[in-house]
Short mmCIF file of C-alpha atoms and ligand atoms in Angstrom, two decimals:
data_model
loop_
_atom_site.label_atom_id
_atom_site.label_comp_id
_atom_site.label_asym_id
_atom_site.label_seq_id
_atom_site.Cartn_x
_atom_site.Cartn_y
_atom_site.Cartn_z
CA MET A 1 -8.78 14.08 22.15
CA LYS A 2 -9.27 17.26 24.11
CA GLN A 3 -11.38 19.96 22.48
CA ASN A 4 -8.55 22.25 21.48
CA GLU A 5 -5.82 19.73 20.94
CA ARG A 6 -4.54 19.81 17.40
CA ALA A 7 -5.01 16.76 15.22
CA SER A 8 -1.96 14.63 14.51
CA PHE A 9 -1.02 11.44 12.74
CA GLY A 10 -1.35 8.46 15.05
CA SER A 11 1.71 6.40 14.12
CA LYS A 12 5.14 6.57 12.51
CA LEU A 13 3.98 4.33 9.69
CA GLY A 14 1.03 6.66 9.11
CA ILE A 15 3.38 9.65 8.88
CA ILE A 16 5.61 7.94 6.33
CA LEU A 17 2.80 6.53 4.21
CA ALA A 18 0.72 9.72 4.15
CA THR A 19 3.70 11.90 3.25
CA ALA A 20 5.02 9.39 0.72
CA GLY A 21 1.47 9.37 -0.66
CA SER A 22 1.75 13.07 -1.34
CA ALA A 23 5.08 12.57 -3.08
CA VAL A 24 4.18 9.52 -5.13
CA GLY A 25 1.92 10.80 -7.88
CA LEU A 26 1.44 11.19 -11.59
CA GLY A 27 4.93 12.75 -11.76
CA ASN A 28 6.58 9.47 -10.79
CA ILE A 29 4.75 7.44 -13.36
CA TRP A 30 4.47 9.58 -16.43
CA ARG A 31 7.57 11.73 -16.25
CA PHE A 32 10.38 9.96 -14.45
CA PRO A 33 10.67 6.86 -16.69
CA TYR A 34 10.69 8.98 -19.81
CA LEU A 35 13.27 11.42 -18.45
CA ALA A 36 15.49 8.52 -17.41
CA GLY A 37 15.15 6.86 -20.80
CA GLU A 38 15.94 10.05 -22.69
CA ASN A 39 18.84 11.15 -20.52
CA GLY A 40 21.14 8.19 -20.32
CA GLY A 41 19.19 5.61 -18.29
CA ALA A 42 21.12 4.71 -15.15
CA ALA A 43 23.26 7.82 -15.62
CA PHE A 44 20.12 9.93 -15.12
CA ILE A 45 19.06 7.78 -12.18
CA PHE A 46 22.43 8.39 -10.45
CA ILE A 47 22.22 12.13 -11.05
CA TYR A 48 18.61 12.22 -9.90
CA ILE A 49 19.47 10.41 -6.68
CA ALA A 50 22.41 12.74 -6.07
CA PHE A 51 20.12 15.77 -6.47
CA VAL A 52 17.51 14.25 -4.22
CA VAL A 53 20.12 13.75 -1.50
CA VAL A 54 21.96 17.05 -1.86
CA LEU A 55 19.16 19.44 -2.85
CA ALA A 56 15.70 18.00 -2.33
CA LEU A 57 16.23 16.31 1.05
CA PRO A 58 17.52 19.47 2.77
CA CYS A 59 14.50 21.37 1.42
CA MET A 60 12.18 18.65 2.64
CA VAL A 61 13.69 18.77 6.12
CA SER A 62 13.30 22.57 6.06
CA GLU A 63 9.58 22.30 5.32
CA PHE A 64 9.22 19.68 8.04
CA ILE A 65 10.93 21.99 10.55
CA ILE A 66 8.60 24.88 9.72
CA GLY A 67 5.47 22.75 9.86
CA ARG A 68 6.20 20.86 13.02
CA ARG A 69 7.43 23.94 14.84
CA GLY A 70 4.31 25.88 13.87
CA GLN A 71 1.74 23.13 14.51
CA ALA A 72 -0.47 25.09 12.15
CA ASN A 73 -1.47 25.49 8.52
CA ALA A 74 1.24 26.58 6.06
CA VAL A 75 0.52 30.31 6.26
CA ARG A 76 0.56 30.48 10.03
CA ALA A 77 3.52 28.10 10.29
CA TYR A 78 5.65 30.42 8.14
CA ASP A 79 4.38 33.37 10.14
CA LEU A 80 5.28 31.78 13.46
CA ILE A 81 8.77 30.62 12.59
CA SER A 82 9.67 33.98 11.06
CA GLY A 83 8.19 35.98 13.92
CA GLY A 84 5.61 37.67 11.67
CA GLY A 85 6.25 39.84 8.67
CA PRO A 86 6.45 39.21 4.97
CA TRP A 87 7.51 35.52 5.11
CA ARG A 88 3.89 34.39 5.48
CA VAL A 89 3.65 35.15 1.76
CA ILE A 90 5.45 31.83 1.14
CA GLY A 91 2.59 30.08 2.93
CA LEU A 92 0.01 32.06 0.98
CA MET A 93 1.75 31.15 -2.28
CA GLY A 94 1.58 27.53 -1.13
CA VAL A 95 -2.18 27.75 -0.62
CA LEU A 96 -2.63 29.37 -4.03
CA THR A 97 -0.44 26.65 -5.60
CA GLY A 98 -2.52 24.04 -3.78
CA PHE A 99 -5.73 25.42 -5.30
CA LEU A 100 -4.24 25.56 -8.78
CA ILE A 101 -2.57 22.12 -8.81
CA CYS A 102 -5.65 20.57 -7.22
CA SER A 103 -7.68 21.92 -10.11
CA TYR A 104 -5.61 20.72 -13.08
CA TYR A 105 -4.35 17.53 -11.44
CA THR A 106 -7.92 16.36 -10.96
CA VAL A 107 -8.61 16.65 -14.67
CA VAL A 108 -5.97 14.01 -15.43
CA SER A 109 -6.90 11.96 -12.36
CA GLY A 110 -10.48 11.90 -13.68
CA TRP A 111 -9.28 10.58 -17.03
CA CYS A 112 -7.67 7.67 -15.15
CA LEU A 113 -11.08 6.78 -13.71
CA GLU A 114 -12.63 6.76 -17.17
CA TYR A 115 -9.76 4.60 -18.45
CA ILE A 116 -10.28 2.05 -15.66
CA TYR A 117 -13.83 1.69 -16.94
CA ALA A 118 -12.85 1.77 -20.61
CA SER A 119 -10.18 -0.94 -20.15
CA ALA A 120 -12.53 -3.14 -18.14
CA ALA A 121 -15.30 -2.72 -20.72
CA GLY A 122 -12.89 -3.62 -23.54
CA GLN A 123 -13.26 -0.20 -25.19
CA LEU A 124 -9.52 0.32 -25.59
CA LYS A 125 -9.09 -2.25 -28.30
CA GLY A 126 -8.25 -1.19 -31.83
CA ASP A 127 -5.48 0.23 -33.96
CA PRO A 128 -3.29 3.13 -32.76
CA ASP A 129 -5.40 5.66 -34.67
CA TYR A 130 -8.51 4.48 -32.91
CA ILE A 131 -6.86 4.80 -29.47
CA GLN A 132 -5.72 8.30 -30.38
CA ARG A 133 -9.26 9.25 -31.46
CA PHE A 134 -10.73 7.66 -28.32
CA PHE A 135 -8.54 9.93 -26.20
CA SER A 136 -9.15 13.13 -28.13
CA SER A 137 -12.89 12.66 -28.32
CA PHE A 138 -13.08 11.77 -24.61
CA THR A 139 -11.18 14.87 -23.47
CA VAL A 140 -13.58 17.17 -25.33
CA HIS A 141 -16.74 15.21 -24.49
CA PRO A 142 -19.36 17.59 -23.02
CA TRP A 143 -19.94 15.75 -19.74
CA LYS A 144 -17.86 12.59 -19.28
CA PRO A 145 -14.60 14.25 -18.13
CA ILE A 146 -16.65 16.53 -15.87
CA LEU A 147 -18.38 13.58 -14.25
CA CYS A 148 -14.97 12.00 -13.61
CA ILE A 149 -13.68 15.23 -12.05
CA VAL A 150 -16.69 15.40 -9.75
CA LEU A 151 -16.23 11.75 -8.72
CA PHE A 152 -12.56 12.29 -7.99
CA PHE A 153 -13.25 15.35 -5.88
CA LEU A 154 -15.96 13.49 -4.00
CA MET A 155 -13.49 10.78 -3.01
CA THR A 156 -10.93 13.36 -1.93
CA HIS A 157 -13.57 15.35 -0.05
CA VAL A 158 -14.86 12.37 1.91
CA ILE A 159 -11.34 11.49 3.06
CA ILE A 160 -10.46 15.08 4.02
CA VAL A 161 -13.67 15.63 5.97
CA ARG A 162 -12.99 12.56 8.11
CA GLY A 163 -9.93 14.30 9.50
CA VAL A 164 -6.20 13.77 9.77
CA GLU A 165 -6.01 10.44 11.55
CA LYS A 166 -9.28 8.83 10.52
CA GLY A 167 -9.27 10.26 7.02
CA ILE A 168 -5.83 11.01 5.59
CA GLU A 169 -3.81 8.53 7.63
CA ARG A 170 -6.23 5.64 7.35
CA ALA A 171 -6.71 6.15 3.61
CA SER A 172 -2.95 6.31 3.05
CA LYS A 173 -2.37 3.13 5.06
CA LEU A 174 -4.85 1.37 2.83
CA MET A 175 -3.97 2.90 -0.51
CA MET A 176 -0.17 2.96 -0.42
CA PRO A 177 0.27 -0.81 0.13
CA LEU A 178 -2.35 -1.43 -2.57
CA LEU A 179 -0.43 0.86 -4.91
CA PHE A 180 2.73 -1.17 -4.28
CA ILE A 181 0.97 -4.47 -4.94
CA LEU A 182 -0.44 -3.20 -8.24
CA LEU A 183 2.93 -1.77 -9.22
CA LEU A 184 4.80 -5.00 -8.47
CA PHE A 185 2.24 -7.09 -10.35
CA ILE A 186 2.56 -4.97 -13.49
CA VAL A 187 6.38 -4.84 -13.21
CA VAL A 188 6.51 -8.65 -13.10
CA ALA A 189 4.02 -9.02 -15.98
CA SER A 190 5.96 -6.50 -18.05
CA CYS A 191 9.42 -7.94 -17.32
CA LEU A 192 8.31 -11.46 -18.27
CA LEU A 193 7.32 -10.42 -21.80
CA PRO A 194 9.49 -11.63 -24.68
CA GLY A 195 12.13 -9.01 -25.51
CA ALA A 196 11.62 -7.26 -22.16
CA SER A 197 15.33 -7.39 -21.37
CA GLN A 198 16.02 -4.69 -23.97
CA GLY A 199 13.76 -2.31 -22.05
CA ILE A 200 15.44 -3.22 -18.79
CA SER A 201 18.89 -2.54 -20.16
CA PHE A 202 17.71 0.72 -21.76
CA LEU A 203 16.71 1.89 -18.29
CA PHE A 204 19.71 0.54 -16.39
CA ASN A 205 22.64 0.92 -18.79
CA PRO A 206 24.38 4.14 -17.91
CA ASP A 207 24.99 6.15 -21.05
CA TRP A 208 27.03 9.10 -19.85
CA HIS A 209 27.19 10.59 -23.34
CA ALA A 210 23.47 11.32 -23.21
CA VAL A 211 24.00 13.53 -20.16
CA THR A 212 23.96 17.25 -20.99
CA GLY A 213 23.28 20.47 -19.13
CA SER A 214 19.58 20.04 -19.72
CA THR A 215 19.75 16.58 -18.11
CA LEU A 216 20.83 18.20 -14.87
CA LEU A 217 18.02 20.71 -15.03
CA ALA A 218 15.46 18.05 -15.83
CA ALA A 219 16.63 15.96 -12.88
CA LEU A 220 16.43 18.88 -10.50
CA GLY A 221 12.98 20.01 -11.66
CA GLN A 222 11.67 16.47 -11.47
CA ALA A 223 13.06 15.99 -7.94
CA PHE A 224 11.20 19.08 -6.75
CA PHE A 225 7.85 18.25 -8.29
CA SER A 226 8.03 14.59 -7.41
CA LEU A 227 8.77 15.27 -3.75
CA SER A 228 5.95 17.86 -3.50
CA LEU A 229 8.41 20.57 -2.45
CA GLY A 230 7.94 24.31 -2.30
CA MET A 231 4.17 24.59 -1.89
CA GLY A 232 3.23 23.93 1.70
CA ALA A 233 2.06 20.30 1.36
CA LEU A 234 4.98 18.99 3.40
CA THR A 235 4.74 21.87 5.87
CA THR A 236 1.07 21.13 6.42
CA TYR A 237 1.65 17.39 6.88
CA ALA A 238 4.60 18.04 9.19
CA SER A 239 2.31 20.09 11.41
CA TYR A 240 0.59 16.76 12.17
CA PHE A 241 3.87 14.94 12.94
CA THR A 242 4.41 13.91 16.53
CA ARG A 243 7.08 15.69 18.58
CA ASP A 244 9.34 12.64 18.59
CA THR A 245 9.34 12.18 14.80
CA ASN A 246 12.90 12.06 13.52
CA LEU A 247 12.66 14.61 10.70
CA THR A 248 15.83 13.70 8.78
CA LYS A 249 15.18 9.97 8.96
CA SER A 250 11.56 10.40 7.84
CA ALA A 251 12.62 12.64 4.96
CA ALA A 252 15.14 10.01 3.82
CA GLN A 253 12.53 7.25 4.00
CA ILE A 254 9.94 9.27 2.07
CA ALA A 255 12.42 10.26 -0.63
CA GLY A 256 13.53 6.61 -0.81
CA ILE A 257 9.96 5.37 -1.36
CA ASP A 258 9.28 8.07 -3.95
CA THR A 259 12.44 7.21 -5.91
CA LEU A 260 11.78 3.49 -5.69
CA VAL A 261 8.28 3.97 -7.13
CA ALA A 262 9.69 6.09 -9.95
CA ILE A 263 12.26 3.43 -10.87
CA LEU A 264 9.65 0.66 -10.65
CA ALA A 265 7.43 2.74 -12.94
CA GLY A 266 10.27 2.60 -15.46
CA LEU A 267 10.41 -1.17 -15.04
CA MET A 268 6.70 -1.30 -15.71
CA ILE A 269 6.73 0.83 -18.86
CA PHE A 270 10.01 0.18 -20.71
CA PRO A 271 10.07 -3.63 -20.88
CA ALA A 272 6.48 -3.72 -22.22
CA ALA A 273 7.13 -0.88 -24.68
CA PHE A 274 10.37 -2.42 -25.97
CA SER A 275 8.82 -5.83 -26.32
CA VAL A 276 6.48 -4.38 -28.96
CA GLY A 277 9.01 -1.94 -30.40
CA VAL A 278 7.24 1.26 -29.32
CA SER A 279 9.30 4.15 -27.99
CA PRO A 280 7.65 5.65 -24.93
CA ASP A 281 6.96 9.36 -24.64
CA SER A 282 5.85 11.32 -21.57
CA GLY A 283 2.83 13.08 -20.12
CA PRO A 284 -0.79 12.48 -21.07
CA SER A 285 0.06 10.96 -24.45
CA LEU A 286 2.22 8.26 -22.80
CA VAL A 287 -0.48 7.28 -20.36
CA PHE A 288 -3.58 7.64 -22.49
CA ILE A 289 -2.40 6.88 -26.03
CA THR A 290 0.93 5.00 -26.10
CA LEU A 291 0.39 2.65 -23.19
CA PRO A 292 -3.10 1.38 -24.13
CA ASN A 293 -1.52 0.35 -27.45
CA VAL A 294 1.46 -1.22 -25.74
CA PHE A 295 -0.67 -3.25 -23.33
CA GLN A 296 -2.89 -4.41 -26.14
CA GLN A 297 -0.05 -5.53 -28.40
CA ALA A 298 2.27 -6.90 -25.70
CA PHE A 299 -0.43 -9.14 -24.28
CA SER A 300 -2.01 -10.08 -27.59
CA PHE A 301 -1.32 -13.74 -26.71
CA ALA A 302 -3.71 -13.35 -23.72
CA PRO A 303 -6.08 -10.38 -24.25
CA ALA A 304 -7.79 -10.90 -20.89
CA LEU A 305 -4.43 -10.50 -19.14
CA GLY A 306 -3.81 -7.39 -21.24
CA SER A 307 -7.10 -5.87 -20.07
CA LEU A 308 -6.36 -6.84 -16.48
CA VAL A 309 -2.95 -5.18 -16.63
CA ALA A 310 -4.54 -2.06 -18.15
CA VAL A 311 -7.24 -1.89 -15.45
CA MET A 312 -4.58 -2.34 -12.76
CA PHE A 313 -2.40 0.33 -14.35
CA TYR A 314 -5.16 2.97 -14.34
CA ALA A 315 -6.18 1.95 -10.82
CA LEU A 316 -2.56 2.44 -9.78
CA LEU A 317 -2.47 5.88 -11.37
CA SER A 318 -5.75 6.84 -9.72
CA LEU A 319 -4.44 5.79 -6.31
CA ALA A 320 -1.18 7.68 -6.81
CA ALA A 321 -3.13 10.76 -7.91
CA LEU A 322 -5.63 10.50 -5.06
CA THR A 323 -3.02 10.39 -2.29
CA SER A 324 -1.31 13.44 -3.84
CA LEU A 325 -4.59 15.30 -4.24
CA ILE A 326 -5.45 14.72 -0.61
CA SER A 327 -2.29 16.56 0.42
CA LEU A 328 -3.01 19.43 -1.98
CA HIS A 329 -6.57 19.71 -0.69
CA GLU A 330 -5.38 19.59 2.91
CA VAL A 331 -3.06 22.59 2.41
CA CYS A 332 -6.09 24.67 1.41
CA THR A 333 -8.59 23.16 3.84
CA SER A 334 -6.37 23.55 6.92
CA TYR A 335 -5.71 27.17 5.93
CA LEU A 336 -9.42 28.05 5.65
CA HIS A 337 -10.32 26.07 8.75
CA GLU A 338 -7.69 27.62 10.99
CA GLU A 339 -7.41 31.15 9.65
CA PHE A 340 -11.09 31.89 9.09
CA HIS A 341 -12.35 29.96 12.11
CA ILE A 342 -14.76 27.82 10.16
CA THR A 343 -15.28 24.10 10.68
CA ARG A 344 -13.04 21.67 8.88
CA SER A 345 -15.98 20.36 6.85
CA ARG A 346 -16.99 23.82 5.75
CA GLY A 347 -13.40 24.62 4.78
CA ALA A 348 -13.23 21.38 2.80
CA LEU A 349 -16.52 22.17 1.10
CA ILE A 350 -15.26 25.56 -0.05
CA VAL A 351 -12.04 24.01 -1.41
CA THR A 352 -13.88 21.21 -3.16
CA SER A 353 -16.45 23.57 -4.70
CA VAL A 354 -13.97 26.19 -5.88
CA CYS A 355 -11.54 23.59 -7.23
CA THR A 356 -14.30 21.66 -8.98
CA VAL A 357 -15.37 24.80 -10.84
CA ILE A 358 -11.77 25.62 -11.84
CA ALA A 359 -11.10 21.98 -12.78
CA ILE A 360 -14.15 21.97 -15.05
CA LEU A 361 -12.85 25.12 -16.75
CA CYS A 362 -9.42 23.45 -17.14
CA SER A 363 -11.08 20.41 -18.63
CA LEU A 364 -13.12 22.54 -21.04
CA SER A 365 -9.92 24.31 -22.08
CA PHE A 366 -9.00 21.14 -24.02
CA ALA A 367 -11.77 21.99 -26.46
CA ASP A 368 -9.80 25.06 -27.58
CA TYR A 369 -12.35 27.64 -26.50
CA ASP A 370 -10.81 31.07 -26.98
CA TRP A 371 -12.22 32.35 -23.72
CA LEU A 372 -10.28 29.64 -21.88
CA THR A 373 -6.94 30.60 -23.37
CA LEU A 374 -4.66 33.07 -21.59
CA PHE A 375 -1.19 34.21 -22.69
CA GLY A 376 -1.41 31.77 -25.59
CA LYS A 377 -1.81 28.76 -23.28
CA SER A 378 -4.87 26.72 -22.41
CA LEU A 379 -5.96 27.13 -18.79
CA PHE A 380 -4.65 23.62 -18.06
CA ASP A 381 -1.17 24.36 -19.43
CA LEU A 382 -1.12 27.76 -17.83
CA PHE A 383 -1.77 26.35 -14.34
CA ASP A 384 0.76 23.59 -14.87
CA PHE A 385 3.38 26.11 -15.93
CA THR A 386 2.61 28.68 -13.22
CA THR A 387 2.78 26.12 -10.43
CA SER A 388 5.60 23.77 -11.33
CA GLN A 389 7.82 26.27 -13.08
CA LEU A 390 7.14 29.46 -11.14
CA LEU A 391 5.50 29.10 -7.76
CA MET A 392 7.12 25.88 -6.54
CA PRO A 393 10.75 26.83 -7.24
CA ILE A 394 10.17 30.31 -5.77
CA GLY A 395 8.58 28.73 -2.68
CA GLY A 396 11.52 26.33 -2.25
CA PHE A 397 14.09 29.09 -2.77
CA LEU A 398 12.50 31.45 -0.23
CA THR A 399 12.08 28.63 2.29
CA CYS A 400 15.82 27.92 2.16
CA LEU A 401 16.65 31.61 2.58
CA LEU A 402 14.29 31.88 5.53
CA LEU A 403 15.66 28.89 7.45
CA GLY A 404 19.26 29.28 6.35
CA TRP A 405 19.69 32.98 6.99
CA PHE A 406 16.84 34.52 8.99
CA VAL A 407 15.47 32.16 11.62
CA PRO A 408 17.77 32.08 14.68
CA ARG A 409 20.09 29.09 14.50
CA HIS A 410 19.14 27.75 17.95
CA VAL A 411 15.45 27.58 16.96
CA VAL A 412 16.22 25.60 13.83
CA LYS A 413 18.69 23.34 15.63
CA ASP A 414 16.20 22.69 18.42
CA GLU A 415 13.59 21.48 15.94
CA PHE A 416 16.15 19.56 13.88
CA THR A 417 17.31 17.60 16.92
CA ASN A 418 13.90 17.28 18.62
CA GLY A 419 15.00 19.51 21.50
CA SER A 420 18.54 18.03 21.62
CA THR A 421 17.28 14.48 22.04
CA LEU A 422 18.69 13.45 18.65
CA SER A 423 22.24 13.66 17.41
CA ALA A 424 23.21 17.00 15.84
CA ARG A 425 25.87 15.37 13.66
CA LEU A 426 24.13 16.21 10.38
CA PHE A 427 23.00 19.67 11.40
CA ALA A 428 26.05 21.55 10.13
CA VAL A 429 25.93 19.73 6.78
CA TRP A 430 22.21 20.41 6.42
CA LEU A 431 22.65 24.09 7.29
CA PHE A 432 25.43 24.48 4.74
CA LEU A 433 23.27 22.90 2.04
CA VAL A 434 20.24 25.04 2.92
CA ARG A 435 22.28 28.25 3.06
CA PHE A 436 24.29 27.89 -0.11
CA VAL A 437 23.80 24.81 -2.24
CA CYS A 438 19.99 24.65 -2.41
CA PRO A 439 19.24 28.33 -3.12
CA ILE A 440 21.96 28.45 -5.78
CA GLY A 441 20.80 25.16 -7.33
CA ILE A 442 17.16 26.27 -7.44
CA ALA A 443 18.07 29.72 -8.78
CA ILE A 444 20.03 28.09 -11.61
CA ILE A 445 17.14 25.89 -12.78
CA PHE A 446 14.71 28.75 -12.42
CA LEU A 447 16.74 31.24 -14.42
CA ASN A 448 17.78 28.68 -16.98
CA GLN A 449 14.24 27.77 -17.90
CA PHE A 450 13.67 31.39 -18.90
CA GLY A 451 16.90 31.48 -20.87
CA VAL A 452 18.48 34.03 -18.51
CA ILE A 453 21.58 31.85 -17.96
N1 LIG B 1 4.46 14.92 -6.01
C1 LIG B 1 3.29 14.78 -6.84
C2 LIG B 1 3.64 13.95 -8.07
O1 LIG B 1 4.71 13.45 -8.23
C3 LIG B 1 2.72 16.10 -7.24
C4 LIG B 1 2.47 17.05 -6.12
C5 LIG B 1 3.08 18.28 -6.10
C6 LIG B 1 1.66 16.66 -5.06
C7 LIG B 1 2.90 19.12 -5.04
C8 LIG B 1 1.46 17.51 -3.97
C9 LIG B 1 2.09 18.74 -3.97
O2 LIG B 1 2.81 13.78 -8.93
#
């Protein structure tokens, strides 16, 4: 590579796996199955897929266009495509979101590491009360969660410092197939349990009566978070795409992988939960309280298999979290590296250090310290809320306005069609969606969550 040549992903497979790695994360495993189960099973899955196609995919292509055109970090990429001016704020919001998500996401990712160890060491055996106490005492333990956070950041840091091709791409090519193998193994083990078919039909029987207005909003919000939209991660990765990458096709493949993983996560959780008559919930309590009980009871005929499934499950979660964290870290690192003219390693060191400190504060906020509570929310909840409910939808909305209405049409079309080498058949449809459908859709979820409409 020449001195000043910008880094890029080395292969098409690398592009797809790295970007799908950003998308596939904790959101797919702890939220999607629950949302589907609560909102009419297959009915929710249909609606979700429709929203992914009509709303999320056009936004993803928009972020790809901005990133690949700019060949730079998110802030500069927004600056370049808009010809300077206030639009760079979207990139800056992305970097801020990256810092914040990186910090709280690592807290939960760290818990997964501890749970790999705890399942392997047979510590997660006991009645439901015990499992509940295990979780609550671990989260407020003075140093264990902090050690896990530091370990998780170290792994992320090492991968980021190695660079785009040798670090991010290579790690994704290794971790994503492994994630699939673990997922498939647990799906098979779960679906073979006695009574598993009830869980399968719960997930796949469309119950259209369960669909309400809030189902639509839940599907839309989930699509955005799950596909890592609205915060510069996709823009940053797209800046490493090669010139001949077909942006629409790649977006469709990435969204396809992300949705497949989410559905498979449902097939991993529901059959096992139904076979022991437990109704699954979502979020940390699903992963760290309900599921350890489910694994233990469902595989009580072969406890060693139960422990193996549990270890594999937490390893799977850790991998999913790690590939997402890498993309969050990269948004911040590439910004510091390119805008402040410091080396990539120094940029990464700053991001890792700052995020580790904030993550430790987020982790401590579980112990209900008053000084870590703001606006009535713990630091952890506050960051979660600010990013997924405020910054990401605003970022997605503004991105659509920018590409749909402000950037000259020929510039956008040129990038969309790789300089007219690809068919422009879908361009008009995409532009219509980005101009009207996406901003209106995002504005509706955004305003609705604050009770405005
Ligand atoms: N998409 C990730 C998930 O589903 C979360 C994420 C959001 C990752 C934004 C990167 C950027 O968990």
